[in-house]
Coordinates of C-alpha atoms and ligand atoms in Angstrom, one line a residue:
M7 CA 17.4 30.1 -10.0
E8 CA 16.9 33.6 -8.6
P9 CA 18.4 34.1 -5.1
V10 CA 15.7 34.0 -2.4
T11 CA 15.3 37.1 -0.2
A12 CA 13.8 35.5 2.9
P13 CA 14.7 32.1 4.5
L14 CA 13.5 29.1 2.5
T15 CA 11.1 26.7 4.1
T16 CA 8.2 24.3 3.2
I17 CA 4.5 24.5 3.8
A18 CA 4.7 21.6 6.3
E19 CA 7.1 23.8 8.4
V20 CA 5.4 27.2 8.2
G21 CA 4.2 26.8 11.8
K22 CA 7.7 27.3 12.9
H23 CA 7.9 30.7 11.2
V24 CA 4.7 32.5 12.2
G25 CA 5.2 36.3 11.9
E26 CA 8.5 35.9 10.0
A27 CA 9.2 36.6 6.3
I28 CA 9.8 33.2 4.5
T29 CA 10.2 31.9 1.0
L30 CA 8.2 28.9 -0.4
R31 CA 8.9 27.2 -3.8
G32 CA 6.0 25.5 -5.4
W33 CA 3.1 25.7 -7.8
L34 CA -0.2 27.6 -8.0
Y35 CA -2.9 25.1 -7.1
N36 CA -5.9 27.4 -7.1
L37 CA -6.8 31.1 -7.5
R38 CA -9.8 33.0 -6.3
A39 CA -10.3 36.7 -6.8
S40 CA -12.7 38.8 -5.0
G41 CA -12.5 42.5 -6.1
K42 CA -9.3 43.9 -4.7
L43 CA -8.4 40.7 -2.9
L44 CA -6.7 37.6 -4.3
F45 CA -6.7 34.2 -2.6
P46 CA -4.1 32.0 -4.3
I47 CA -3.6 28.5 -3.0
F48 CA 0.0 27.2 -3.3
R49 CA 1.2 23.7 -3.0
D50 CA 4.8 22.6 -2.6
G51 CA 4.7 18.8 -2.2
T52 CA 4.5 19.0 1.6
G53 CA 1.0 20.5 1.7
T54 CA -1.1 23.5 0.6
I55 CA -1.5 27.0 2.0
Q56 CA -3.8 29.8 1.1
G57 CA -2.3 33.2 0.4
I58 CA -4.0 36.5 1.0
V59 CA -3.1 39.3 -1.4
P60 CA -4.9 42.7 -0.8
K61 CA -4.3 45.0 -3.8
A62 CA -3.4 47.9 -1.5
Q63 CA -0.7 46.0 0.3
V64 CA 1.5 44.7 -2.5
S65 CA 3.2 46.3 -5.5
E66 CA 1.1 46.7 -8.6
E67 CA 3.4 44.2 -10.4
V68 CA 3.0 41.4 -7.8
F69 CA -0.8 41.9 -7.8
A70 CA -0.9 41.8 -11.6
T71 CA 1.4 38.8 -11.9
L72 CA -0.7 36.7 -9.5
K73 CA -4.0 37.8 -10.9
G74 CA -3.0 36.6 -14.4
L75 CA -1.3 33.4 -13.3
T76 CA -2.5 30.1 -14.7
L77 CA -3.1 27.1 -12.5
E78 CA 0.0 24.8 -11.9
S79 CA 2.4 27.5 -13.0
S80 CA 5.5 27.2 -10.9
V81 CA 6.3 30.1 -8.5
V82 CA 8.6 31.2 -5.7
I83 CA 6.6 33.1 -3.1
T84 CA 7.7 35.4 -0.3
G85 CA 5.3 36.0 2.6
T86 CA 4.6 35.9 6.3
P87 CA 2.6 32.9 7.7
R88 CA -0.2 33.7 10.2
A89 CA -2.0 31.1 12.3
D90 CA -5.7 30.8 11.3
E91 CA -8.0 28.2 12.9
R92 CA -10.2 27.9 9.8
A93 CA -7.3 27.1 7.4
P94 CA -7.0 23.4 6.6
G95 CA -3.3 23.3 7.6
G96 CA -3.8 25.8 10.4
F97 CA -2.0 28.7 8.6
E98 CA -2.4 31.4 6.0
L99 CA 0.2 33.4 4.1
D100 CA 0.4 37.2 3.7
V101 CA 2.0 37.3 0.3
T102 CA 4.6 40.1 -0.3
D103 CA 6.4 38.9 -3.4
V104 CA 6.1 36.4 -6.2
K105 CA 8.6 35.2 -8.9
V106 CA 7.2 33.1 -11.7
T107 CA 9.5 30.1 -12.6
Q108 CA 7.3 29.0 -15.5
A109 CA 4.0 30.4 -16.5
I110 CA 1.7 27.9 -18.3
P111 CA 0.3 29.7 -21.4
E112 CA -3.4 30.4 -21.5
E113 CA -3.7 28.4 -24.8
T114 CA -2.4 25.2 -23.2
P115 CA -4.0 25.1 -19.8
Y116 CA -3.3 22.4 -17.2
P117 CA -5.6 19.5 -18.2
I118 CA -6.8 18.7 -14.7
T119 CA -9.3 21.3 -13.6
R120 CA -11.6 21.7 -10.6
K121 CA -14.4 20.0 -12.4
E122 CA -15.1 16.3 -11.9
H123 CA -13.0 14.1 -14.2
G124 CA -13.6 10.4 -14.8
V125 CA -11.2 7.8 -13.4
D126 CA -10.0 6.8 -16.9
F127 CA -9.1 10.4 -17.7
L128 CA -7.3 10.8 -14.4
M129 CA -5.4 7.5 -14.8
E130 CA -4.4 8.6 -18.3
H131 CA -3.0 11.7 -16.7
R132 CA -1.6 10.0 -13.6
H133 CA 1.7 11.9 -14.1
L134 CA -0.2 15.1 -13.3
W135 CA -3.0 13.7 -11.1
I136 CA -0.5 12.9 -8.4
R137 CA -0.1 16.7 -7.9
T138 CA -3.6 17.1 -6.4
P139 CA -3.5 17.4 -2.7
R140 CA -5.4 14.2 -2.0
Q141 CA -3.2 12.1 -4.3
S142 CA -0.1 13.7 -2.8
A143 CA -1.3 13.0 0.7
I144 CA -1.9 9.3 -0.2
L145 CA 1.6 9.0 -1.5
R146 CA 3.0 10.5 1.7
V147 CA 1.1 8.1 3.8
R148 CA 2.3 5.2 1.6
A149 CA 5.9 6.3 2.2
T150 CA 5.3 6.3 5.9
I151 CA 3.7 2.8 5.8
M152 CA 6.7 1.5 3.8
R153 CA 9.1 3.0 6.3
A154 CA 7.2 1.9 9.4
A155 CA 6.9 -1.7 7.9
A156 CA 10.6 -2.0 7.3
E157 CA 11.4 -0.2 10.6
Y158 CA 9.4 -2.8 12.6
F159 CA 11.6 -5.6 11.3
D160 CA 14.8 -3.6 11.4
T161 CA 14.3 -2.8 15.1
N162 CA 13.2 -6.4 16.0
G163 CA 16.3 -8.3 15.1
F164 CA 15.5 -9.1 11.4
T165 CA 18.0 -8.9 8.6
R166 CA 16.8 -7.7 5.2
T167 CA 17.6 -10.1 2.5
D168 CA 16.0 -9.2 -0.8
P169 CA 15.4 -12.1 -3.2
P170 CA 15.8 -12.1 -7.0
I171 CA 13.1 -10.6 -9.3
L172 CA 14.0 -13.0 -12.1
T173 CA 13.2 -16.5 -11.1
P174 CA 13.2 -19.9 -12.7
N175 CA 9.9 -21.1 -11.1
A176 CA 6.5 -20.2 -9.6
C177 CA 5.8 -19.6 -6.0
E178 CA 2.0 -18.8 -5.9
G179 CA 0.5 -20.7 -8.8
T180 CA 1.7 -21.2 -12.4
S181 CA -1.2 -19.5 -14.1
E182 CA -0.2 -16.1 -12.8
L183 CA 3.4 -15.8 -14.1
F184 CA 4.9 -13.2 -16.3
E185 CA 7.2 -15.2 -18.6
M186 CA 10.2 -13.8 -20.5
D187 CA 13.1 -15.2 -22.5
Y188 CA 16.4 -15.7 -20.6
F189 CA 19.3 -16.4 -22.9
D190 CA 19.8 -19.7 -24.8
D191 CA 16.2 -20.9 -24.9
E192 CA 15.8 -20.6 -21.1
K193 CA 12.7 -19.0 -19.6
A194 CA 12.6 -16.7 -16.6
Y195 CA 9.6 -15.5 -14.6
L196 CA 9.0 -12.3 -12.7
T197 CA 8.8 -13.1 -9.0
Q198 CA 5.4 -13.6 -7.5
S199 CA 6.8 -13.6 -3.9
G200 CA 10.2 -13.8 -2.4
Q201 CA 9.1 -16.4 0.0
L202 CA 11.0 -19.5 -1.2
Y203 CA 14.3 -17.5 -1.2
I204 CA 13.8 -16.0 2.2
E205 CA 13.1 -19.4 3.6
A206 CA 16.7 -20.1 2.6
T207 CA 18.0 -16.9 4.2
A208 CA 15.9 -17.5 7.3
L209 CA 17.7 -20.8 7.8
A210 CA 21.0 -18.9 7.4
L211 CA 20.2 -15.8 9.5
G212 CA 17.2 -16.8 11.7
K213 CA 14.9 -13.8 11.3
V214 CA 14.8 -12.2 7.8
Y215 CA 12.6 -10.1 5.6
S216 CA 12.4 -9.0 2.0
F217 CA 10.7 -5.9 0.5
G218 CA 10.3 -5.4 -3.2
P219 CA 8.2 -5.4 -6.2
T220 CA 6.1 -8.5 -7.0
F221 CA 4.3 -9.5 -10.2
R222 CA 1.1 -11.4 -10.8
A223 CA -0.2 -12.0 -14.3
E224 CA -3.7 -12.3 -12.9
K225 CA -6.5 -11.5 -15.2
S226 CA -8.4 -9.9 -12.3
K227 CA -10.1 -6.6 -12.7
T228 CA -11.1 -6.1 -9.0
R229 CA -10.4 -3.1 -6.9
R230 CA -7.8 -5.1 -4.9
H231 CA -5.6 -6.4 -7.7
L232 CA -2.6 -5.0 -9.4
T233 CA -0.3 -6.8 -11.8
E234 CA 2.8 -5.2 -10.1
F235 CA 2.7 -4.5 -6.4
W236 CA 5.1 -4.1 -3.4
M237 CA 5.3 -6.9 -0.9
I238 CA 7.0 -7.0 2.5
E239 CA 7.7 -10.6 3.7
P240 CA 9.1 -11.7 7.0
E241 CA 10.3 -15.3 7.5
V242 CA 11.4 -16.7 10.8
A243 CA 13.2 -20.0 11.7
Y244 CA 11.7 -21.9 14.7
L245 CA 8.4 -19.9 14.5
D246 CA 5.0 -21.6 14.5
L247 CA 1.6 -20.3 13.4
D248 CA 0.7 -18.8 16.8
G249 CA 4.0 -16.9 16.8
L250 CA 3.4 -15.8 13.3
M251 CA 0.0 -14.4 14.2
G252 CA 1.6 -12.5 17.1
L253 CA 4.2 -11.1 14.7
A254 CA 1.5 -9.9 12.2
E255 CA -0.4 -8.2 15.1
G256 CA 2.7 -6.3 16.4
F257 CA 3.6 -5.3 12.8
L258 CA 0.2 -3.9 11.8
T259 CA -0.2 -2.1 15.1
H260 CA 3.1 -0.4 14.7
I261 CA 2.3 0.8 11.2
V262 CA -1.0 2.3 12.2
K263 CA 0.6 4.0 15.2
R264 CA 3.3 5.6 13.0
V265 CA 0.7 6.8 10.5
L266 CA -1.4 8.4 13.3
E267 CA 1.7 10.1 14.7
T268 CA 2.5 12.0 11.5
H269 CA -0.4 12.1 9.1
R270 CA -3.5 13.4 10.8
N271 CA -3.6 16.3 8.3
D272 CA -3.1 14.1 5.4
L273 CA -5.8 11.7 6.6
A274 CA -8.1 14.6 6.9
V275 CA -7.4 15.7 3.3
I276 CA -7.9 12.1 2.1
G277 CA -11.2 12.0 4.1
K278 CA -10.4 9.0 6.3
D279 CA -12.2 8.5 9.6
I280 CA -9.3 8.6 12.1
A281 CA -11.3 7.0 14.9
K282 CA -11.3 3.8 12.9
L283 CA -7.5 3.7 13.0
E284 CA -7.4 4.7 16.6
A285 CA -9.5 1.7 17.4
V286 CA -6.9 -0.5 15.7
A287 CA -4.0 1.1 17.6
A288 CA -5.8 0.8 21.0
P289 CA -4.7 -1.9 23.4
G290 CA -6.4 -5.3 22.9
E291 CA -5.7 -8.3 20.8
F292 CA -6.8 -8.8 17.2
P293 CA -9.7 -11.3 17.0
K294 CA -8.8 -14.8 15.7
L295 CA -11.2 -17.1 14.0
S296 CA -10.6 -20.5 12.5
Y297 CA -11.8 -21.2 9.0
D298 CA -14.6 -23.3 10.5
E299 CA -15.7 -20.5 12.8
A300 CA -15.6 -18.0 9.9
H301 CA -17.7 -20.4 7.8
Q302 CA -20.3 -20.8 10.5
M303 CA -20.5 -17.0 10.8
L304 CA -21.3 -16.8 7.1
V305 CA -23.8 -19.6 7.3
D306 CA -25.6 -17.7 10.1
A307 CA -25.4 -14.4 8.2
H308 CA -26.9 -16.1 5.1
A309 CA -29.7 -17.5 7.2
K310 CA -30.5 -14.0 8.4
G311 CA -30.4 -12.6 4.9
L312 CA -27.3 -10.5 5.6
I313 CA -25.3 -11.9 2.7
E314 CA -26.6 -12.9 -0.7
N315 CA -24.7 -16.1 -1.5
P316 CA -24.3 -19.0 0.8
H317 CA -20.7 -20.0 1.6
E318 CA -19.9 -23.5 0.5
Y319 CA -17.8 -25.4 3.2
G320 CA -14.4 -26.1 1.8
D321 CA -14.3 -23.1 -0.6
D322 CA -12.1 -20.1 -0.2
F323 CA -13.8 -16.9 0.9
G324 CA -15.0 -14.5 -1.8
S325 CA -14.7 -10.8 -1.5
P326 CA -18.3 -10.3 -0.1
D327 CA -17.5 -13.1 2.5
E328 CA -14.3 -11.4 3.6
T329 CA -16.1 -8.0 3.7
Y330 CA -18.9 -9.5 6.0
I331 CA -16.4 -11.2 8.3
S332 CA -14.1 -8.1 8.7
N333 CA -17.1 -5.8 9.2
Q334 CA -17.9 -7.7 12.4
F335 CA -14.8 -6.4 14.1
D336 CA -13.1 -3.0 14.6
K337 CA -9.6 -4.5 14.5
P338 CA -8.0 -6.6 11.7
V339 CA -9.2 -10.2 12.0
M340 CA -7.0 -13.3 11.7
V341 CA -8.6 -16.2 9.9
H342 CA -6.5 -19.3 10.3
R343 CA -6.5 -23.0 9.3
Y344 CA -8.1 -22.9 5.9
P345 CA -8.6 -26.2 4.0
A346 CA -5.3 -27.2 2.6
A347 CA -6.9 -27.8 -0.8
V348 CA -7.5 -24.1 -1.4
K349 CA -4.0 -23.0 -0.3
A350 CA -0.4 -23.1 -1.6
F351 CA 1.7 -26.3 -1.8
Y352 CA 4.2 -25.2 0.8
M353 CA 1.9 -24.9 3.7
Q354 CA 2.3 -27.2 6.7
P355 CA -0.7 -29.4 7.5
D356 CA -2.3 -29.0 10.9
P357 CA -1.3 -32.1 12.9
K358 CA -4.8 -32.1 14.6
D359 CA -6.5 -32.2 11.2
P360 CA -4.2 -32.7 8.1
T361 CA -7.0 -31.5 5.7
K362 CA -6.3 -28.0 7.2
A363 CA -3.2 -25.8 6.6
L364 CA -1.4 -24.0 9.4
C365 CA -2.0 -20.7 7.6
V366 CA -3.5 -17.3 8.4
D367 CA -5.1 -14.5 6.3
V368 CA -5.4 -11.1 8.0
L369 CA -8.5 -9.3 6.9
A370 CA -8.5 -5.5 7.3
P371 CA -11.4 -3.7 8.9
E372 CA -14.1 -1.8 7.0
G373 CA -14.5 -4.5 4.4
Y374 CA -11.0 -4.2 2.9
G375 CA -10.4 -7.9 2.9
E376 CA -7.1 -9.8 2.9
I377 CA -4.0 -7.7 3.4
I378 CA -1.7 -10.4 4.8
G379 CA -1.3 -14.0 3.8
G380 CA 1.1 -16.4 5.6
S381 CA 1.7 -19.8 7.0
Q382 CA 3.9 -22.3 8.7
R383 CA 5.9 -24.1 6.0
V384 CA 6.2 -27.8 5.3
D385 CA 9.5 -28.8 6.9
D386 CA 9.5 -32.5 6.1
Y387 CA 11.4 -33.5 3.0
D388 CA 9.2 -36.3 1.8
L389 CA 6.0 -34.4 2.4
L390 CA 7.3 -31.4 0.5
K391 CA 8.4 -33.5 -2.4
S392 CA 5.0 -35.2 -2.7
R393 CA 3.4 -31.7 -2.6
I394 CA 5.5 -30.5 -5.5
E395 CA 4.6 -33.6 -7.5
A396 CA 0.9 -33.3 -6.6
H397 CA 0.9 -29.7 -7.8
E398 CA 2.7 -30.7 -11.0
L399 CA 5.5 -28.3 -10.4
P400 CA 8.9 -28.8 -12.1
M401 CA 11.0 -30.8 -9.6
D402 CA 14.3 -29.6 -11.1
A403 CA 13.6 -26.0 -10.3
F404 CA 12.8 -26.9 -6.7
Q405 CA 15.9 -29.0 -5.9
W406 CA 17.5 -26.2 -3.9
Y407 CA 14.2 -25.6 -2.1
L408 CA 14.1 -29.2 -1.1
D409 CA 17.7 -29.0 0.1
L410 CA 16.4 -26.7 2.9
R411 CA 14.5 -29.8 4.2
K412 CA 17.5 -32.0 3.9
Y413 CA 20.1 -30.0 5.8
G414 CA 19.0 -28.9 9.3
S415 CA 15.3 -28.5 8.6
V416 CA 13.3 -26.6 11.3
P417 CA 9.7 -25.5 11.7
H418 CA 9.5 -22.0 10.2
S419 CA 6.9 -19.5 9.2
G420 CA 6.4 -16.2 7.4
F421 CA 3.8 -13.9 5.8
G422 CA 3.5 -11.4 3.0
M423 CA 1.7 -8.1 3.1
G424 CA 0.9 -6.2 -0.1
I425 CA 1.7 -2.5 0.6
E426 CA -1.1 -1.3 -1.7
R427 CA -3.8 -3.2 0.1
C428 CA -2.5 -1.8 3.4
V429 CA -2.5 1.8 2.0
A430 CA -6.0 1.3 0.6
W431 CA -7.3 0.2 4.0
I432 CA -5.4 2.9 6.1
C433 CA -6.4 5.7 3.7
G434 CA -9.9 4.4 3.1
L435 CA -9.6 4.2 -0.7
E436 CA -12.1 2.6 -3.1
H437 CA -9.4 1.1 -5.4
V438 CA -5.7 0.1 -5.1
R439 CA -4.9 2.1 -8.3
E440 CA -4.6 5.2 -6.1
T441 CA -2.2 3.7 -3.7
I442 CA 0.9 3.5 -5.9
P443 CA 2.5 6.2 -8.0
F444 CA 1.9 4.5 -11.3
A445 CA -0.5 1.5 -11.1
R446 CA -0.1 -1.5 -13.4
T447 CA -3.4 -3.2 -14.0
L448 CA -4.9 -5.6 -16.5
N449 CA -5.8 -2.9 -19.0
R450 CA -3.3 -0.1 -18.2
I451 CA 0.5 0.2 -18.5
Y452 CA 0.5 4.0 -19.5
P453 CA 1.9 6.4 -18.3
Ligands
4AD25 O1 -1.5 -14.3 -0.2 P1 -0.3 -14.1 -1.1 O2 -0.4 -14.6 -2.5 O3 0.9 -14.9 -0.4 C1 2.1 -15.0 -0.8 O4 2.6 -14.5 -1.8 C2 3.1 -15.7 0.2 N1 4.1 -16.3 -0.6 C3 3.6 -14.6 1.1 C4 4.4 -15.2 2.2 O5 4.0 -16.0 3.0 N2 5.7 -14.8 2.3 O6 0.1 -12.6 -1.2 C5 0.4 -11.9 0.0 C6 -0.2 -10.6 0.0 C7 -1.7 -10.6 0.0 O7 -2.3 -10.7 1.3 C8 -2.0 -9.2 -0.5 O8 -1.9 -8.2 0.5 C9 -0.9 -9.0 -1.5 O9 0.1 -9.8 -1.2 N3 -1.3 -9.3 -2.9 C10 -1.7 -8.4 -3.8 N4 -1.8 -7.0 -3.8 C11 -2.2 -6.4 -4.9 N5 -2.5 -7.0 -6.1 C12 -2.4 -8.4 -6.2 N6 -2.7 -8.9 -7.3 C13 -2.0 -9.1 -5.0 N7 -1.8 -10.4 -4.8 C14 -1.4 -10.5 -3.5
MG26 MG1 -3.5 -14.9 -0.1

């Protein structure tokens, strides 16, 4: 690489160098020419900045190089940042020099242009689409959400204990398992959730969490479903459902605060209404509704013609139901005590009404639906054994899990949050496919 002549910095940091000559390394994102004036927009992964290039003020060579440069060609630019209120990032660059690292030939132009492309085309070119400022901003917010999520547990006495990805059994329903061969006629399955394993580590270490990729062979084509997603899961010994709801509230509030601290520019590029996030971070508890109360809310809404389909008591909530419920609040809403029949085998029954499970789903505001699912776990040996039988799960594979109820069993609880659902909500995105660098969905595994 050519030596740089002025100190190297990034677009995110130009504010610290107003009036000084600096070097930026990046790509040409856009180019507008107006007579003897060029307005190139550069991007470098930390943001974008518009350059100003008056023909009279740069060498002929620099002007000609920039004028003929194709979009997404890689460049090293020297210039002086200037504060400008109208500029999206707050600064513009008076360009003095440019060195082209690679010029894209005219005959093979960059495939993503300023014109509108369909989602299929963009997903097919996801390896390039992620360069556009909006997609880059989403990925930066995602990184902060992941960091803040782990940080919340790291700074609150939790030990990270990551479970295996290859597992001998299901956690969340046998119909959604990716199966593979595992030596000598054995089968293995890609993990659906680390929960069963972190129940074991919670009984060893007290407060634990796991954070990793999770797989669901679900044939769902909704805007909320991926076949591979990242889940963060805390699990705590001696914690009941109320304590778990408190944990979820502290956790989500922390994440939103961190995003607001560092990503106001990115959220503006993405087009998210920041006031909606500020309402979540503001003091005040998250609303809590029992399943019965949520059901009643839907019955009333249906009577008033506010939702199309009536909600059947005993059924899980559908997407339109969750959307309606969450739209009634400006903070995430916690719906607890669902009918045990629609929930997983490991959930502790409510002693006050054993047909209900001591569980909670957290529904994000603005109609984003479930982002967190969790519960208190069955801690009684015999009850858990009968649950495994009733769900026709292979008892052999669950012996170790039953051991946890045999040797020093305690009440314990945990939840899982899918990072992509959280990113979709916080960024205000239509579909989870934009929340992860390379989405895996029912009909896409390329690139
Ligand atoms: O509600 P789920 O299935 O719960 C569990 O897996 C529990 N074992 C977690 C626990 O208690 N430790 O999934 C938890 C969360 C959902 O709320 C959602 O955010 C996300 O994982 N999720 C998905 N995200 C994207 N695509 C999918 N197909 C998802 N399925 C679940
Ligand atoms: Mg769930």
